[in-house]
mmCIF file with all atom_site columns, C-alpha atoms in Angstrom:
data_model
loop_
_atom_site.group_PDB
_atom_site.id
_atom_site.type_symbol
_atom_site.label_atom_id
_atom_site.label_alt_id
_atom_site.label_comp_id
_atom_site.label_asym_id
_atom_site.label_entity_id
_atom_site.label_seq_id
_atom_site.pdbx_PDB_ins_code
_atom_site.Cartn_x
_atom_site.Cartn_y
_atom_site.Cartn_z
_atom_site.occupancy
_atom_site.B_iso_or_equiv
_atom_site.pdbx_formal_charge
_atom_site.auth_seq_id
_atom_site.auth_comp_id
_atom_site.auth_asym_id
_atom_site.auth_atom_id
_atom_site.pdbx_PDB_model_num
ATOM 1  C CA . UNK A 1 1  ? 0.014  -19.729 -8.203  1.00 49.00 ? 1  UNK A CA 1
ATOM 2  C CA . UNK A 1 2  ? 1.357  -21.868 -10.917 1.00 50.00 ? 2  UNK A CA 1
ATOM 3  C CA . UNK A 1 3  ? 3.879  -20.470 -13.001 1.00 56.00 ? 3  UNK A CA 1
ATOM 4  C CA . UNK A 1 4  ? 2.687  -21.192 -16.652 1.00 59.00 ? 4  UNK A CA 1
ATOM 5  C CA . UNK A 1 5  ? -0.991 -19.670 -15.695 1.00 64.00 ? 5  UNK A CA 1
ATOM 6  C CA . UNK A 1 6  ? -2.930 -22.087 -14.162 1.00 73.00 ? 6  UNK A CA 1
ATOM 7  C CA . UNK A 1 7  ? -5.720 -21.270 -11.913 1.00 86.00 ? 7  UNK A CA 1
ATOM 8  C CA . UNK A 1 8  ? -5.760 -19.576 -8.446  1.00 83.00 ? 8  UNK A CA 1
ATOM 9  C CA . UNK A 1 9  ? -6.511 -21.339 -5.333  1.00 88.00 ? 9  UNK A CA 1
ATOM 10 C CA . UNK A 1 10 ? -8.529 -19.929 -3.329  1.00 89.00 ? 10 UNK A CA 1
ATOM 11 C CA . UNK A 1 11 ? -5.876 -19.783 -0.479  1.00 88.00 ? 11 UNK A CA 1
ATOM 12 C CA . UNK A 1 12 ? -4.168 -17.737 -2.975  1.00 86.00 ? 12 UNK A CA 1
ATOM 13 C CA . UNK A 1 13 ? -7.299 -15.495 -4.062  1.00 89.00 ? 13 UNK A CA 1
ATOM 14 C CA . UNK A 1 14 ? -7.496 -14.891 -0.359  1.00 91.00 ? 14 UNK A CA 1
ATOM 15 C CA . UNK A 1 15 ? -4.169 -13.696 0.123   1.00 89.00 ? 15 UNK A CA 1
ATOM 16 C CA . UNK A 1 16 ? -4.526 -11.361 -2.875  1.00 90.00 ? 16 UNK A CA 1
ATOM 17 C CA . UNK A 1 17 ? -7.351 -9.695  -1.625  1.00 92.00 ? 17 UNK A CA 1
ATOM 18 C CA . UNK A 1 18 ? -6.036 -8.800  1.572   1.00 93.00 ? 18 UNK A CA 1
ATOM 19 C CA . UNK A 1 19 ? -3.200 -7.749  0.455   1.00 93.00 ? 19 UNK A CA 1
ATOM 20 C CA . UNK A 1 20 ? -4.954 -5.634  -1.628  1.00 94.00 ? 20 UNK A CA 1
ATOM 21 C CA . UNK A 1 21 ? -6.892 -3.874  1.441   1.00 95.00 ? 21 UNK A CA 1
ATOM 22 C CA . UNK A 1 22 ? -4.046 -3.547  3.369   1.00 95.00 ? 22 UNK A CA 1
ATOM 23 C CA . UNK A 1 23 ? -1.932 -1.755  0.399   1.00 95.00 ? 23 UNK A CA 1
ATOM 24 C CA . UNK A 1 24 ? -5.459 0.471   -0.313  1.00 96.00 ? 24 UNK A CA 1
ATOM 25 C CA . UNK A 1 25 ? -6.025 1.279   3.778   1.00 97.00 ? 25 UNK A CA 1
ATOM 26 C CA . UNK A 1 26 ? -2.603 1.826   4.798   1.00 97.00 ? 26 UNK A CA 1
ATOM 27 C CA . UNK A 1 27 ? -1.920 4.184   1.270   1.00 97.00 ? 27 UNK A CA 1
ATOM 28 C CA . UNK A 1 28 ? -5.101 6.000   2.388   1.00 97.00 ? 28 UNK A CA 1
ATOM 29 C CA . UNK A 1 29 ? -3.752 6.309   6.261   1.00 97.00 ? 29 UNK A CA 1
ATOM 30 C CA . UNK A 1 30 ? -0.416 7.960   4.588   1.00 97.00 ? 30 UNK A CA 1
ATOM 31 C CA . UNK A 1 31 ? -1.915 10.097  2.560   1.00 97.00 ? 31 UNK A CA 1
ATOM 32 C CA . UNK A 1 32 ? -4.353 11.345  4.907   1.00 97.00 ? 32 UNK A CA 1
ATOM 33 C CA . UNK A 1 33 ? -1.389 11.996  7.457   1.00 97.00 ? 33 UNK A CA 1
ATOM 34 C CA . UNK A 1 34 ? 1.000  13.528  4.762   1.00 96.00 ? 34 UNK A CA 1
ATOM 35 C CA . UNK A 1 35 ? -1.726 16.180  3.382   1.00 97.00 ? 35 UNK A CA 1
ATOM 36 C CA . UNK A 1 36 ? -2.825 17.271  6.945   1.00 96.00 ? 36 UNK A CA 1
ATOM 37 C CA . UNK A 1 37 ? 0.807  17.731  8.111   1.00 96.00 ? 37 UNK A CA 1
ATOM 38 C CA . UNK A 1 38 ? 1.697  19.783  4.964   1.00 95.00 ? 38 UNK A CA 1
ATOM 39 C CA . UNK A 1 39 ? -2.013 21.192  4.518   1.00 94.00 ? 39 UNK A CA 1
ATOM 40 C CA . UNK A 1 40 ? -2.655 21.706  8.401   1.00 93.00 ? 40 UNK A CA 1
ATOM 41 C CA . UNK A 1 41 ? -1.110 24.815  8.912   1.00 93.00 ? 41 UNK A CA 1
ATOM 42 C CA . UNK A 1 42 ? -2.983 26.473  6.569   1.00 91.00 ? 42 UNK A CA 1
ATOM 43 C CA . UNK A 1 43 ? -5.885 25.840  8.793   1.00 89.00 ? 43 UNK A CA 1
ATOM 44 C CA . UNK A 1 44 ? -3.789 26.311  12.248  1.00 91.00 ? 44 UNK A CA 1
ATOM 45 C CA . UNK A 1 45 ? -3.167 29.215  11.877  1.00 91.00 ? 45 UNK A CA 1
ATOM 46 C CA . UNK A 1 46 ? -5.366 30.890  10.057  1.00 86.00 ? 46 UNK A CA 1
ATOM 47 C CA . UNK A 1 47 ? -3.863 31.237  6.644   1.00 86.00 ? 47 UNK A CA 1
ATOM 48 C CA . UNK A 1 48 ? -5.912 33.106  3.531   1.00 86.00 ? 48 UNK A CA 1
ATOM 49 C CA . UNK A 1 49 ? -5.136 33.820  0.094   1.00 88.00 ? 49 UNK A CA 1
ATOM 50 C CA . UNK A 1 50 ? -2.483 32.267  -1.915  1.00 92.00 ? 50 UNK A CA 1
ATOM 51 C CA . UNK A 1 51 ? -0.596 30.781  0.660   1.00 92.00 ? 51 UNK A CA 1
ATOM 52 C CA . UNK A 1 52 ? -3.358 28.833  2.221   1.00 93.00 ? 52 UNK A CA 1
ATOM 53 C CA . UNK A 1 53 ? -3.972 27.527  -1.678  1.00 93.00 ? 53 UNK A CA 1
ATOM 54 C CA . UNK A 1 54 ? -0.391 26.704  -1.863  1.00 95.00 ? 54 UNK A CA 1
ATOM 55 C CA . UNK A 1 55 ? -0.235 24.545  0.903   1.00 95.00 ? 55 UNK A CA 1
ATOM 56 C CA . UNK A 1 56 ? -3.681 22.773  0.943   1.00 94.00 ? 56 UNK A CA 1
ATOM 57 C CA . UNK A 1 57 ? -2.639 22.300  -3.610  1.00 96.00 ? 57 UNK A CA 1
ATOM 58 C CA . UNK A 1 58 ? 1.182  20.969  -2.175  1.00 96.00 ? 58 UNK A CA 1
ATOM 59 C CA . UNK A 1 59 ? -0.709 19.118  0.659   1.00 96.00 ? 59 UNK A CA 1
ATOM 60 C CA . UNK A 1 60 ? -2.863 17.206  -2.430  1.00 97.00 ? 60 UNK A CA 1
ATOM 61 C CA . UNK A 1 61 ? -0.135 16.651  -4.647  1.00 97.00 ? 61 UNK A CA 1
ATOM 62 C CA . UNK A 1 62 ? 1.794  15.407  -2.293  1.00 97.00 ? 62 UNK A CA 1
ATOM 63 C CA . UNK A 1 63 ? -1.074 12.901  -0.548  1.00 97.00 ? 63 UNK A CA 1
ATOM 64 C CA . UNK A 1 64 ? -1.838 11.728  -4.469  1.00 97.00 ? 64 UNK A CA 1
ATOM 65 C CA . UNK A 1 65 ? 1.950  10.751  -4.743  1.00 97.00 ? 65 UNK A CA 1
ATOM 66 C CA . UNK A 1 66 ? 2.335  9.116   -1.517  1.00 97.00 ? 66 UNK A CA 1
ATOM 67 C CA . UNK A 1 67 ? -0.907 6.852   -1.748  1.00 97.00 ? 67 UNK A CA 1
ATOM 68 C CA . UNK A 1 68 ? 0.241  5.614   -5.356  1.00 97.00 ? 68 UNK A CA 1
ATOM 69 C CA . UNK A 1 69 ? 3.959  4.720   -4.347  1.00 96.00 ? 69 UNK A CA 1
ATOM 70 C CA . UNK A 1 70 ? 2.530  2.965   -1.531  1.00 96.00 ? 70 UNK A CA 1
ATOM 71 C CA . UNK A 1 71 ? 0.140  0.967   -3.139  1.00 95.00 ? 71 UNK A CA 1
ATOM 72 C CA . UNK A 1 72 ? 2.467  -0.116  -5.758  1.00 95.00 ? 72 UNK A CA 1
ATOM 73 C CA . UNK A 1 73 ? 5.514  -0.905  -3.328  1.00 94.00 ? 73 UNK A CA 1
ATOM 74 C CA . UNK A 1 74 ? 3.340  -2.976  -1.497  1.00 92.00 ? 74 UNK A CA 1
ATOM 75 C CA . UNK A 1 75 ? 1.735  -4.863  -4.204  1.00 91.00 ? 75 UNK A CA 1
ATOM 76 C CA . UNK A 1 76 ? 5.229  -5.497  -6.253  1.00 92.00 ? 76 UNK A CA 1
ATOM 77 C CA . UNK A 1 77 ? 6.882  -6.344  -2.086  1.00 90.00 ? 77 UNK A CA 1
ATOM 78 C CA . UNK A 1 78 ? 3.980  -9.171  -2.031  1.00 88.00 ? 78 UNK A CA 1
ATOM 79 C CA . UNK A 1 79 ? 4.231  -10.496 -5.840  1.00 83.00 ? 79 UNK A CA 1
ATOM 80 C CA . UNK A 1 80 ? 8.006  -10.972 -5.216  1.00 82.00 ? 80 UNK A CA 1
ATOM 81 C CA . UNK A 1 81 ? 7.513  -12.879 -2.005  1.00 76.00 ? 81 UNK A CA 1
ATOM 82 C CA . UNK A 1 82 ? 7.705  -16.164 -2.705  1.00 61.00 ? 82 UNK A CA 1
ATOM 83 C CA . UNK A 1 83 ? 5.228  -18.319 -0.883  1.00 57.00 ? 83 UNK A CA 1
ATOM 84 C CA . UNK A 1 84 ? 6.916  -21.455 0.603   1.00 55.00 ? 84 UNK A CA 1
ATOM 85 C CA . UNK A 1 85 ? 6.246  -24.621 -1.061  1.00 56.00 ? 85 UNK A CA 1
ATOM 86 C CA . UNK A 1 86 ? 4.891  -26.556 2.063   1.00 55.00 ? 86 UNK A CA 1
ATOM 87 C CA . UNK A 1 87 ? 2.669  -24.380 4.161   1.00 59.00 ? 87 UNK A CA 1
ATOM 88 C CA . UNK A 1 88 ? 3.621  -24.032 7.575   1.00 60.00 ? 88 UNK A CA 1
ATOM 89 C CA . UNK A 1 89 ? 7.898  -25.064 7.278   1.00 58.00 ? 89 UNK A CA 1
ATOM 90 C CA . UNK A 1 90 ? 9.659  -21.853 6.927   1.00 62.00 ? 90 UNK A CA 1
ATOM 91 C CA . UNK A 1 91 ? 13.007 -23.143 7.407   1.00 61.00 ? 91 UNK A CA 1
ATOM 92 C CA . UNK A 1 92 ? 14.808 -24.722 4.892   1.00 61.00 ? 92 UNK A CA 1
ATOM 93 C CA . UNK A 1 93 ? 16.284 -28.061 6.988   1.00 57.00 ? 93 UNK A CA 1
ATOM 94 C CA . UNK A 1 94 ? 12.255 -28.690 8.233   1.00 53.00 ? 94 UNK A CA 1
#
């Protein structure tokens, strides 16, 4: 992407999208895995009244945190990674 605002290629539109996907998929896969490990026992074992609200309310809080710190660590990890100049060298004496 050029530095001063110029347009997109559409290598670069590419890249962004997928990126995108992967931050939104693998946010939702954390999330999902954080709430039913905090939330899950609740349900193992049977759990009513407050406590079961306590955990499965914790379980959301904490799956709503998790899946916006991932997305955003990923996103600012790919902005920062600078894309190499010349496709295909990745070593600097190529």
């Amino acid at each position: 992407m050029d530095a001063y605002g110029g347009q997109r290629t559409q290598g670069e539109r590419d890249a962004i999208t997928v990126e995108i996907g992967y931050a939104l998929c693998s946010a939702a896969f954390a999330a999902a895995v954080l709430f039913g490990a905090v939330a899950g026992p609740a349900y193992l074992f049977g759990l009513t009244g407050g406590v079961r609200g306590m955990l499965v309310g914790a379980g959301a809080v904490v799956a709503v945190v998790v899946f916006f710190v991932r997305v955003v660590s990923v996103l600012v990890r790919f902005t920062r990674a600078g894309q190499p100049s010349q496709p295909g060298r990745t070593r600097p004496d190529s």
